[in-house]
């Protein structure tokens, strides 16, 4: 018998559950159901060029963005994989303006699932990595139905956070506060297998920055000076950084998690709160980053301390190696 036992995601969840005496299995049930949805979405993503789920629906979503067929397909798969579990009291999706209630025919539970069903939509039609991001909060309001109060909790209250990356392989990365663990889907057996246990951002980090530089003219003076530093133009850095930008947060963050460096989506003169959404993009990634020894800031404050006022609230995001995030905060504080 080889000594490298095959650890499936299911086995990992059971072993994690054993370590939490108060665990009721509801949380594990949510994670199982998310992995089922991930396998179904992965299957469709990997044949997107064949079946008619490419392109836009012709609609725009609450964000004012063109809705891709795969965005809605992914939302529907996730909703229906979890709506009957009895573990959730409501859901929040990037693609739906309001809270998604649990259908009355199903039992309700004490968790809230908040998700970006398909992240990196602009990359779907060009066969570049895309993903799904999820965040799990615990109910705090009275009664069995989920309310806005349950959804608008700070990121530091998250029970768990994770993402699925539909790339050259399909990976699921998650944390429930006990470190960050990566699983790779083996399509031949339909199982996510533990491939990256206890992920920690490398130190020293890769000197890589990730940002959409087209917006440079719209950035604050502090952000522009930060870019001069990262490019070695102010003569202060011994060696300059390299630049990588995929345009899918899940892919850009996954590289940052594995190699170190920094991903930035700053505020700018047109978008004073940046583009990325706090509840289902920045906060889950921030929990993962901090659990892996990294940092996550809006340029001045820890992402995990921000208390949302709206379920689709946007935030600037600086995430990655803690030392580089701190350096970025230093430059941005000059704007105050
Ligand atoms: P989504 O597809 O869920 O709307 O997210 C897209 C986001 C994020 O994935 C990425 O980091 C960012 O949009 C890229 O924005 P730009 O195209 O402005 O660079
Ligand atoms: Mn997104
Ligand atoms: Mn999306």
mmCIF file of C-alpha atoms and ligand atoms in Angstrom:
data_model
loop_
_atom_site.group_PDB
_atom_site.id
_atom_site.type_symbol
_atom_site.label_atom_id
_atom_site.label_comp_id
_atom_site.label_asym_id
_atom_site.label_seq_id
_atom_site.Cartn_x
_atom_site.Cartn_y
_atom_site.Cartn_z
ATOM 1 C CA UNK A 1 0.000 0.000 0.000
ATOM 2 C CA UNK A 2 1.629 3.312 -1.022
ATOM 3 C CA UNK A 3 2.144 5.683 1.856
ATOM 4 C CA UNK A 4 0.665 8.585 -0.129
ATOM 5 C CA UNK A 5 -2.997 8.078 0.830
ATOM 6 C CA UNK A 6 -5.473 9.720 -1.500
ATOM 7 C CA UNK A 7 -7.197 12.477 0.450
ATOM 8 C CA UNK A 8 -10.460 13.479 -1.176
ATOM 9 C CA UNK A 9 -12.127 16.785 -0.318
ATOM 10 C CA UNK A 10 -14.886 14.819 1.374
ATOM 11 C CA UNK A 11 -12.375 13.029 3.639
ATOM 12 C CA UNK A 12 -10.674 16.348 4.395
ATOM 13 C CA UNK A 13 -13.995 17.946 5.384
ATOM 14 C CA UNK A 14 -14.873 14.996 7.655
ATOM 15 C CA UNK A 15 -11.459 15.186 9.350
ATOM 16 C CA UNK A 16 -11.834 18.955 9.796
ATOM 17 C CA UNK A 17 -15.326 18.442 11.202
ATOM 18 C CA UNK A 18 -13.964 15.950 13.772
ATOM 19 C CA UNK A 19 -11.636 18.701 14.991
ATOM 20 C CA UNK A 20 -14.618 21.019 15.683
ATOM 21 C CA UNK A 21 -16.728 19.361 18.426
ATOM 22 C CA UNK A 22 -19.581 21.816 17.901
ATOM 23 C CA UNK A 23 -19.758 20.979 14.180
ATOM 24 C CA UNK A 24 -23.209 19.774 13.189
ATOM 25 C CA UNK A 25 -22.434 18.558 9.699
ATOM 26 C CA UNK A 26 -24.412 21.422 8.148
ATOM 27 C CA UNK A 27 -21.224 23.234 7.200
ATOM 28 C CA UNK A 28 -19.779 20.039 5.690
ATOM 29 C CA UNK A 29 -23.032 19.591 3.802
ATOM 30 C CA UNK A 30 -22.611 23.067 2.275
ATOM 31 C CA UNK A 31 -19.055 22.311 1.149
ATOM 32 C CA UNK A 32 -20.065 18.944 -0.364
ATOM 33 C CA UNK A 33 -22.835 20.702 -2.309
ATOM 34 C CA UNK A 34 -20.475 23.426 -3.509
ATOM 35 C CA UNK A 35 -18.101 20.782 -4.869
ATOM 36 C CA UNK A 36 -20.992 19.149 -6.765
ATOM 37 C CA UNK A 37 -21.869 22.508 -8.323
ATOM 38 C CA UNK A 38 -18.183 23.072 -9.143
ATOM 39 C CA UNK A 39 -17.968 19.740 -10.986
ATOM 40 C CA UNK A 40 -21.063 20.553 -13.048
ATOM 41 C CA UNK A 41 -19.868 24.067 -13.909
ATOM 42 C CA UNK A 42 -16.381 22.738 -14.702
ATOM 43 C CA UNK A 43 -17.914 20.257 -17.144
ATOM 44 C CA UNK A 44 -19.790 23.054 -18.957
ATOM 45 C CA UNK A 45 -16.829 25.457 -18.901
ATOM 46 C CA UNK A 46 -14.637 22.798 -20.443
ATOM 47 C CA UNK A 47 -16.957 22.408 -23.400
ATOM 48 C CA UNK A 48 -18.056 26.060 -23.638
ATOM 49 C CA UNK A 49 -16.741 26.182 -27.176
ATOM 50 C CA UNK A 50 -19.090 23.369 -28.171
ATOM 51 C CA UNK A 51 -22.459 23.939 -26.553
ATOM 52 C CA UNK A 52 -24.430 27.167 -26.732
ATOM 53 C CA UNK A 53 -23.383 28.773 -23.467
ATOM 54 C CA UNK A 54 -20.972 31.215 -25.013
ATOM 55 C CA UNK A 55 -21.685 34.900 -25.385
ATOM 56 C CA UNK A 56 -24.016 37.302 -23.690
ATOM 57 C CA UNK A 57 -27.690 36.941 -22.879
ATOM 58 C CA UNK A 58 -28.307 40.462 -24.098
ATOM 59 C CA UNK A 59 -29.142 41.528 -20.524
ATOM 60 C CA UNK A 60 -27.203 43.654 -18.059
ATOM 61 C CA UNK A 61 -27.024 42.760 -14.378
ATOM 62 C CA UNK A 62 -27.374 44.852 -11.241
ATOM 63 C CA UNK A 63 -23.732 45.824 -11.757
ATOM 64 C CA UNK A 64 -24.611 47.295 -15.148
ATOM 65 C CA UNK A 65 -22.431 44.647 -16.778
ATOM 66 C CA UNK A 66 -23.300 42.480 -19.798
ATOM 67 C CA UNK A 67 -24.515 39.133 -18.457
ATOM 68 C CA UNK A 68 -22.842 36.108 -19.977
ATOM 69 C CA UNK A 69 -24.884 32.933 -20.425
ATOM 70 C CA UNK A 70 -22.382 31.086 -18.243
ATOM 71 C CA UNK A 71 -22.857 33.633 -15.419
ATOM 72 C CA UNK A 72 -26.535 32.747 -15.167
ATOM 73 C CA UNK A 73 -25.948 29.057 -15.784
ATOM 74 C CA UNK A 74 -23.436 28.959 -12.918
ATOM 75 C CA UNK A 75 -25.756 30.900 -10.599
ATOM 76 C CA UNK A 76 -28.586 28.463 -11.308
ATOM 77 C CA UNK A 77 -26.375 25.392 -10.758
ATOM 78 C CA UNK A 78 -25.100 26.701 -7.422
ATOM 79 C CA UNK A 79 -28.536 27.805 -6.215
ATOM 80 C CA UNK A 80 -30.123 24.454 -7.030
ATOM 81 C CA UNK A 81 -27.237 22.468 -5.562
ATOM 82 C CA UNK A 82 -27.759 24.192 -2.204
ATOM 83 C CA UNK A 83 -31.395 25.363 -1.941
ATOM 84 C CA UNK A 84 -32.687 22.040 -0.526
ATOM 85 C CA UNK A 85 -29.805 21.219 1.874
ATOM 86 C CA UNK A 86 -31.529 22.673 4.938
ATOM 87 C CA UNK A 87 -28.195 24.310 5.829
ATOM 88 C CA UNK A 88 -28.897 27.799 4.480
ATOM 89 C CA UNK A 89 -31.344 30.562 5.433
ATOM 90 C CA UNK A 90 -30.663 32.576 2.248
ATOM 91 C CA UNK A 91 -28.093 33.218 -0.477
ATOM 92 C CA UNK A 92 -26.514 36.281 -2.131
ATOM 93 C CA UNK A 93 -25.314 36.159 -5.735
ATOM 94 C CA UNK A 94 -23.496 38.767 -7.797
ATOM 95 C CA UNK A 95 -26.056 38.145 -10.567
ATOM 96 C CA UNK A 96 -29.148 38.868 -8.424
ATOM 97 C CA UNK A 97 -30.009 42.306 -7.079
ATOM 98 C CA UNK A 98 -31.696 41.108 -3.889
ATOM 99 C CA UNK A 99 -31.126 38.362 -1.324
ATOM 100 C CA UNK A 100 -32.140 34.923 -2.694
ATOM 101 C CA UNK A 101 -34.591 33.315 -0.234
ATOM 102 C CA UNK A 102 -34.732 29.540 0.286
ATOM 103 C CA UNK A 103 -37.838 28.141 -1.502
ATOM 104 C CA UNK A 104 -40.619 27.603 1.049
ATOM 105 C CA UNK A 105 -40.799 23.862 0.333
ATOM 106 C CA UNK A 106 -37.284 23.372 1.744
ATOM 107 C CA UNK A 107 -36.047 23.514 5.373
ATOM 108 C CA UNK A 108 -33.853 26.443 6.391
ATOM 109 C CA UNK A 109 -30.579 26.447 8.294
ATOM 110 C CA UNK A 110 -28.186 28.758 10.071
ATOM 111 C CA UNK A 111 -25.729 29.670 7.306
ATOM 112 C CA UNK A 112 -25.663 32.169 4.449
ATOM 113 C CA UNK A 113 -23.922 31.419 1.144
ATOM 114 C CA UNK A 114 -22.601 34.501 -0.672
ATOM 115 C CA UNK A 115 -21.105 33.893 -4.105
ATOM 116 C CA UNK A 116 -19.800 35.169 -7.401
ATOM 117 C CA UNK A 117 -21.008 32.367 -9.650
ATOM 118 C CA UNK A 118 -18.652 33.105 -12.517
ATOM 119 C CA UNK A 119 -15.677 35.418 -11.968
ATOM 120 C CA UNK A 120 -13.760 36.734 -14.974
ATOM 121 C CA UNK A 121 -16.758 36.694 -17.322
ATOM 122 C CA UNK A 122 -14.949 38.806 -19.904
ATOM 123 C CA UNK A 123 -12.540 35.885 -20.354
ATOM 124 C CA UNK A 124 -15.143 33.162 -20.984
ATOM 125 C CA UNK A 125 -15.207 33.531 -24.780
ATOM 126 C CA UNK A 126 -11.417 33.622 -25.134
ATOM 127 C CA UNK A 127 -10.750 30.406 -23.210
ATOM 128 C CA UNK A 128 -8.861 32.074 -20.357
ATOM 129 C CA UNK A 129 -9.176 30.836 -16.760
ATOM 130 C CA UNK A 130 -12.347 31.843 -14.908
ATOM 131 C CA UNK A 131 -13.688 30.915 -11.501
ATOM 132 C CA UNK A 132 -16.350 30.838 -8.803
ATOM 133 C CA UNK A 133 -15.879 32.578 -5.445
ATOM 134 C CA UNK A 134 -17.820 31.757 -2.264
ATOM 135 C CA UNK A 135 -18.151 33.015 1.298
ATOM 136 C CA UNK A 136 -20.078 31.420 4.178
ATOM 137 C CA UNK A 137 -21.484 33.496 7.052
ATOM 138 C CA UNK A 138 -23.505 32.352 10.090
ATOM 139 C CA UNK A 139 -27.007 33.659 10.781
ATOM 140 C CA UNK A 140 -27.198 36.378 13.442
ATOM 141 C CA UNK A 141 -30.814 37.593 13.134
ATOM 142 C CA UNK A 142 -33.913 36.123 14.814
ATOM 143 C CA UNK A 143 -36.316 33.911 12.892
ATOM 144 C CA UNK A 144 -35.583 31.252 10.269
ATOM 145 C CA UNK A 145 -35.438 33.443 7.154
ATOM 146 C CA UNK A 146 -32.156 35.073 6.199
ATOM 147 C CA UNK A 147 -32.179 38.876 6.384
ATOM 148 C CA UNK A 148 -29.999 41.748 5.206
ATOM 149 C CA UNK A 149 -28.451 41.818 8.711
ATOM 150 C CA UNK A 150 -27.225 38.248 8.191
ATOM 151 C CA UNK A 151 -25.636 39.178 4.834
ATOM 152 C CA UNK A 152 -24.025 42.503 5.793
ATOM 153 C CA UNK A 153 -21.475 41.106 8.246
ATOM 154 C CA UNK A 154 -17.767 42.013 8.262
ATOM 155 C CA UNK A 155 -15.417 39.607 6.510
ATOM 156 C CA UNK A 156 -13.791 38.684 9.833
ATOM 157 C CA UNK A 157 -17.071 36.926 10.732
ATOM 158 C CA UNK A 158 -16.834 34.525 7.784
ATOM 159 C CA UNK A 159 -17.069 30.839 8.741
ATOM 160 C CA UNK A 160 -15.314 29.821 5.530
ATOM 161 C CA UNK A 161 -14.260 31.158 2.143
ATOM 162 C CA UNK A 162 -13.025 29.636 -1.072
ATOM 163 C CA UNK A 163 -12.875 29.643 -4.818
ATOM 164 C CA UNK A 164 -12.946 27.250 -7.753
ATOM 165 C CA UNK A 165 -10.529 27.939 -10.608
ATOM 166 C CA UNK A 166 -11.559 26.521 -13.993
ATOM 167 C CA UNK A 167 -8.097 26.557 -15.566
ATOM 168 C CA UNK A 168 -5.717 24.027 -17.101
ATOM 169 C CA UNK A 169 -7.062 21.906 -14.266
ATOM 170 C CA UNK A 170 -10.047 22.629 -12.027
ATOM 171 C CA UNK A 171 -8.957 23.466 -8.492
ATOM 172 C CA UNK A 172 -10.919 24.206 -5.338
ATOM 173 C CA UNK A 173 -9.124 26.250 -2.663
ATOM 174 C CA UNK A 174 -10.794 26.935 0.683
ATOM 175 C CA UNK A 175 -10.250 27.848 4.295
ATOM 176 C CA UNK A 176 -12.478 27.413 7.329
ATOM 177 C CA UNK A 177 -9.997 29.184 9.555
ATOM 178 C CA UNK A 178 -7.688 26.161 9.868
ATOM 179 C CA UNK A 179 -5.244 27.109 7.113
ATOM 180 C CA UNK A 180 -5.712 27.096 3.329
ATOM 181 C CA UNK A 181 -6.014 23.856 1.386
ATOM 182 C CA UNK A 182 -6.058 23.243 -2.381
ATOM 183 C CA UNK A 183 -7.745 20.341 -4.166
ATOM 184 C CA UNK A 184 -7.417 19.388 -7.814
ATOM 185 C CA UNK A 185 -10.281 17.730 -9.673
ATOM 186 C CA UNK A 186 -9.445 14.323 -11.133
ATOM 187 C CA UNK A 187 -12.115 14.165 -13.843
ATOM 188 C CA UNK A 188 -11.517 10.433 -14.367
ATOM 189 C CA UNK A 189 -12.984 9.704 -10.924
ATOM 190 C CA UNK A 190 -14.907 12.953 -10.394
ATOM 191 C CA UNK A 191 -13.139 13.667 -7.116
ATOM 192 C CA UNK A 192 -11.296 16.731 -5.802
ATOM 193 C CA UNK A 193 -8.006 15.367 -4.401
ATOM 194 C CA UNK A 194 -5.824 17.195 -1.872
ATOM 195 C CA UNK A 195 -2.947 18.587 -3.936
ATOM 196 C CA UNK A 196 -1.883 21.706 -1.984
ATOM 197 C CA UNK A 197 -2.192 21.106 1.782
ATOM 198 C CA UNK A 198 -1.584 24.061 4.123
ATOM 199 C CA UNK A 199 -0.882 26.693 1.462
ATOM 200 C CA UNK A 200 1.286 29.565 2.739
ATOM 201 C CA UNK A 201 2.380 32.543 0.652
ATOM 202 C CA UNK A 202 6.149 32.204 0.023
ATOM 203 C CA UNK A 203 8.556 34.497 1.825
ATOM 204 C CA UNK A 204 10.493 36.112 0.217
ATOM 205 C CA UNK A 205 7.675 36.648 -2.263
ATOM 206 C CA UNK A 206 7.905 36.675 -6.023
ATOM 207 C CA UNK A 207 8.392 40.308 -7.077
ATOM 208 C CA UNK A 208 5.246 40.397 -9.160
ATOM 209 C CA UNK A 209 2.526 43.029 -9.323
ATOM 210 C CA UNK A 210 -0.846 42.522 -10.988
ATOM 211 C CA UNK A 211 -2.981 45.504 -12.025
ATOM 212 C CA UNK A 212 -4.813 46.893 -15.076
ATOM 213 C CA UNK A 213 -2.375 49.675 -15.976
ATOM 214 C CA UNK A 214 -4.746 51.194 -18.556
ATOM 215 C CA UNK A 215 -6.366 53.109 -15.687
ATOM 216 C CA UNK A 216 -3.086 54.827 -14.627
ATOM 217 C CA UNK A 217 -4.307 58.328 -15.599
ATOM 218 C CA UNK A 218 -7.314 57.937 -13.283
ATOM 219 C CA UNK A 219 -5.348 56.887 -10.198
ATOM 220 C CA UNK A 220 -4.478 59.035 -7.159
ATOM 221 C CA UNK A 221 -0.973 60.577 -6.876
ATOM 222 C CA UNK A 222 -0.123 58.023 -4.158
ATOM 223 C CA UNK A 223 -1.156 55.116 -6.408
ATOM 224 C CA UNK A 224 0.863 56.572 -9.278
ATOM 225 C CA UNK A 225 3.935 56.927 -7.040
ATOM 226 C CA UNK A 226 3.459 53.318 -5.892
ATOM 227 C CA UNK A 227 3.583 52.250 -9.548
ATOM 228 C CA UNK A 228 6.808 54.250 -10.048
ATOM 229 C CA UNK A 229 8.292 52.348 -7.088
ATOM 230 C CA UNK A 230 7.164 48.937 -8.378
ATOM 231 C CA UNK A 231 8.600 49.753 -11.818
ATOM 232 C CA UNK A 232 11.948 50.765 -10.299
ATOM 233 C CA UNK A 233 11.534 54.295 -11.682
ATOM 234 C CA UNK A 234 12.123 56.089 -8.357
ATOM 235 C CA UNK A 235 15.480 54.391 -7.897
ATOM 236 C CA UNK A 236 14.527 53.088 -4.436
ATOM 237 C CA UNK A 237 14.113 49.374 -5.261
ATOM 238 C CA UNK A 238 17.218 47.232 -5.835
ATOM 239 C CA UNK A 239 15.399 45.274 -8.519
ATOM 240 C CA UNK A 240 12.136 46.023 -10.301
ATOM 241 C CA UNK A 241 9.063 43.824 -10.305
ATOM 242 C CA UNK A 242 7.545 41.832 -13.125
ATOM 243 C CA UNK A 243 3.929 42.354 -14.184
ATOM 244 C CA UNK A 244 1.252 39.709 -14.650
ATOM 245 C CA UNK A 245 -2.448 40.444 -15.310
ATOM 246 C CA UNK A 246 -5.012 37.857 -16.428
ATOM 247 C CA UNK A 247 -8.165 39.880 -15.789
ATOM 248 C CA UNK A 248 -9.878 37.147 -13.763
ATOM 249 C CA UNK A 249 -9.569 37.875 -10.039
ATOM 250 C CA UNK A 250 -9.583 34.153 -9.192
ATOM 251 C CA UNK A 251 -6.662 33.445 -11.563
ATOM 252 C CA UNK A 252 -4.667 36.552 -10.591
ATOM 253 C CA UNK A 253 -5.203 35.844 -6.889
ATOM 254 C CA UNK A 254 -4.391 32.122 -7.226
ATOM 255 C CA UNK A 255 -1.003 32.997 -8.763
ATOM 256 C CA UNK A 256 -0.415 35.531 -5.966
ATOM 257 C CA UNK A 257 -1.322 32.915 -3.321
ATOM 258 C CA UNK A 258 1.105 30.355 -4.767
ATOM 259 C CA UNK A 259 3.991 32.705 -5.716
ATOM 260 C CA UNK A 260 3.531 35.848 -3.602
ATOM 261 C CA UNK A 261 3.450 39.394 -4.938
ATOM 262 C CA UNK A 262 0.489 41.786 -4.989
ATOM 263 C CA UNK A 263 -2.801 42.096 -6.862
ATOM 264 C CA UNK A 264 -4.324 45.578 -6.938
ATOM 265 C CA UNK A 265 -7.632 46.955 -8.109
ATOM 266 C CA UNK A 266 -7.461 50.574 -6.905
ATOM 267 C CA UNK A 267 -10.110 53.258 -6.632
ATOM 268 C CA UNK A 268 -9.956 55.690 -9.529
ATOM 269 C CA UNK A 269 -11.526 59.001 -10.577
ATOM 270 C CA UNK A 270 -14.357 57.162 -12.383
ATOM 271 C CA UNK A 271 -14.871 54.409 -9.762
ATOM 272 C CA UNK A 272 -14.196 55.939 -6.315
ATOM 273 C CA UNK A 273 -14.736 52.526 -4.674
ATOM 274 C CA UNK A 274 -12.954 50.529 -7.361
ATOM 275 C CA UNK A 275 -14.700 47.722 -9.281
ATOM 276 C CA UNK A 276 -14.496 44.602 -7.120
ATOM 277 C CA UNK A 277 -17.315 43.703 -4.752
ATOM 278 C CA UNK A 278 -16.689 43.378 -1.022
ATOM 279 C CA UNK A 279 -19.052 40.522 -0.101
ATOM 280 C CA UNK A 280 -18.267 37.950 -2.793
ATOM 281 C CA UNK A 281 -14.863 38.930 -4.173
ATOM 282 C CA UNK A 282 -12.684 40.926 -1.754
ATOM 283 C CA UNK A 283 -13.790 39.470 1.623
ATOM 284 C CA UNK A 284 -13.485 35.750 0.744
ATOM 285 C CA UNK A 285 -10.117 36.325 -0.947
ATOM 286 C CA UNK A 286 -8.993 38.385 2.053
ATOM 287 C CA UNK A 287 -9.803 35.525 4.468
ATOM 288 C CA UNK A 288 -7.794 33.133 2.299
ATOM 289 C CA UNK A 289 -4.896 35.585 1.973
ATOM 290 C CA UNK A 290 -4.640 36.193 5.733
ATOM 291 C CA UNK A 291 -4.976 32.463 6.497
ATOM 292 C CA UNK A 292 -2.020 31.922 4.137
ATOM 293 C CA UNK A 293 0.107 34.562 5.917
ATOM 294 C CA UNK A 294 -0.684 37.350 3.450
ATOM 295 C CA UNK A 295 -2.599 40.604 3.768
ATOM 296 C CA UNK A 296 -5.649 42.298 2.219
ATOM 297 C CA UNK A 297 -6.512 45.983 2.403
ATOM 298 C CA UNK A 298 -8.663 48.624 0.741
ATOM 299 C CA UNK A 299 -5.528 50.765 0.788
ATOM 300 C CA UNK A 300 -6.044 51.965 4.362
ATOM 301 C CA UNK A 301 -8.029 49.327 6.309
ATOM 302 C CA UNK A 302 -8.018 45.537 6.532
ATOM 303 C CA UNK A 303 -10.670 44.212 4.142
ATOM 304 C CA UNK A 304 -11.882 41.842 6.878
ATOM 305 C CA UNK A 305 -12.745 44.780 9.156
ATOM 306 C CA UNK A 306 -14.989 46.534 6.616
ATOM 307 C CA UNK A 307 -18.690 46.338 7.550
ATOM 308 C CA UNK A 308 -20.731 46.322 4.326
ATOM 309 C CA UNK A 309 -23.746 48.633 3.916
ATOM 310 C CA UNK A 310 -24.981 47.093 0.658
ATOM 311 C CA UNK A 311 -24.730 43.515 -0.641
ATOM 312 C CA UNK A 312 -23.152 44.709 -3.918
ATOM 313 C CA UNK A 313 -20.861 47.297 -2.325
ATOM 314 C CA UNK A 314 -17.539 47.788 -4.119
ATOM 315 C CA UNK A 315 -14.104 48.248 -2.548
ATOM 316 C CA UNK A 316 -10.580 48.985 -3.686
ATOM 317 C CA UNK A 317 -8.451 45.844 -3.177
ATOM 318 C CA UNK A 318 -4.749 45.352 -2.403
ATOM 319 C CA UNK A 319 -4.078 41.679 -1.669
ATOM 320 C CA UNK A 320 -1.015 39.431 -1.475
ATOM 321 C CA UNK A 321 2.279 39.304 0.399
ATOM 322 C CA UNK A 322 1.842 41.219 3.655
ATOM 323 C CA UNK A 323 4.999 43.323 3.274
ATOM 324 C CA UNK A 324 4.044 44.515 -0.215
ATOM 325 C CA UNK A 325 0.448 45.274 0.847
ATOM 326 C CA UNK A 326 1.863 47.347 3.734
ATOM 327 C CA UNK A 327 4.150 49.201 1.310
ATOM 328 C CA UNK A 328 1.132 49.988 -0.879
ATOM 329 C CA UNK A 329 -0.784 51.333 2.160
ATOM 330 C CA UNK A 330 2.183 53.611 2.879
ATOM 331 C CA UNK A 331 1.960 55.214 -0.555
ATOM 332 C CA UNK A 332 -1.831 55.536 -0.407
ATOM 333 C CA UNK A 333 -1.713 57.198 3.034
ATOM 334 C CA UNK A 334 0.143 60.063 1.302
ATOM 335 C CA UNK A 335 -3.155 60.848 -0.451
ATOM 336 C CA UNK A 336 -4.848 61.650 2.882
HETATM 337 P P1 LIG B 1 -16.877 39.292 -12.801
HETATM 338 O O1 LIG B 1 -16.628 38.561 -14.078
HETATM 339 O O2 LIG B 1 -17.406 38.421 -11.700
HETATM 340 O O3 LIG B 1 -17.696 40.545 -13.011
HETATM 341 O O4 LIG B 1 -15.455 39.777 -12.237
HETATM 342 C C1 LIG B 1 -14.590 40.422 -13.103
HETATM 343 C C2 LIG B 1 -13.601 41.199 -12.278
HETATM 344 C C3 LIG B 1 -12.448 40.359 -11.766
HETATM 345 O O5 LIG B 1 -12.541 39.008 -12.094
HETATM 346 C C4 LIG B 1 -11.237 40.953 -12.429
HETATM 347 O O6 LIG B 1 -10.178 41.077 -11.517
HETATM 348 C C5 LIG B 1 -11.713 42.322 -12.885
HETATM 349 O O7 LIG B 1 -13.096 42.198 -13.122
HETATM 350 C C6 LIG B 1 -11.033 42.759 -14.152
HETATM 351 O O8 LIG B 1 -11.492 44.073 -14.380
HETATM 352 P P2 LIG B 1 -10.878 44.923 -15.624
HETATM 353 O O9 LIG B 1 -11.392 44.260 -16.853
HETATM 354 O O10 LIG B 1 -11.393 46.316 -15.401
HETATM 355 O O11 LIG B 1 -9.376 44.850 -15.497
HETATM 356 MN MN1 LIG B 2 -16.063 38.531 -10.101
HETATM 357 MN MN1 LIG B 3 -19.117 37.237 -11.735
#
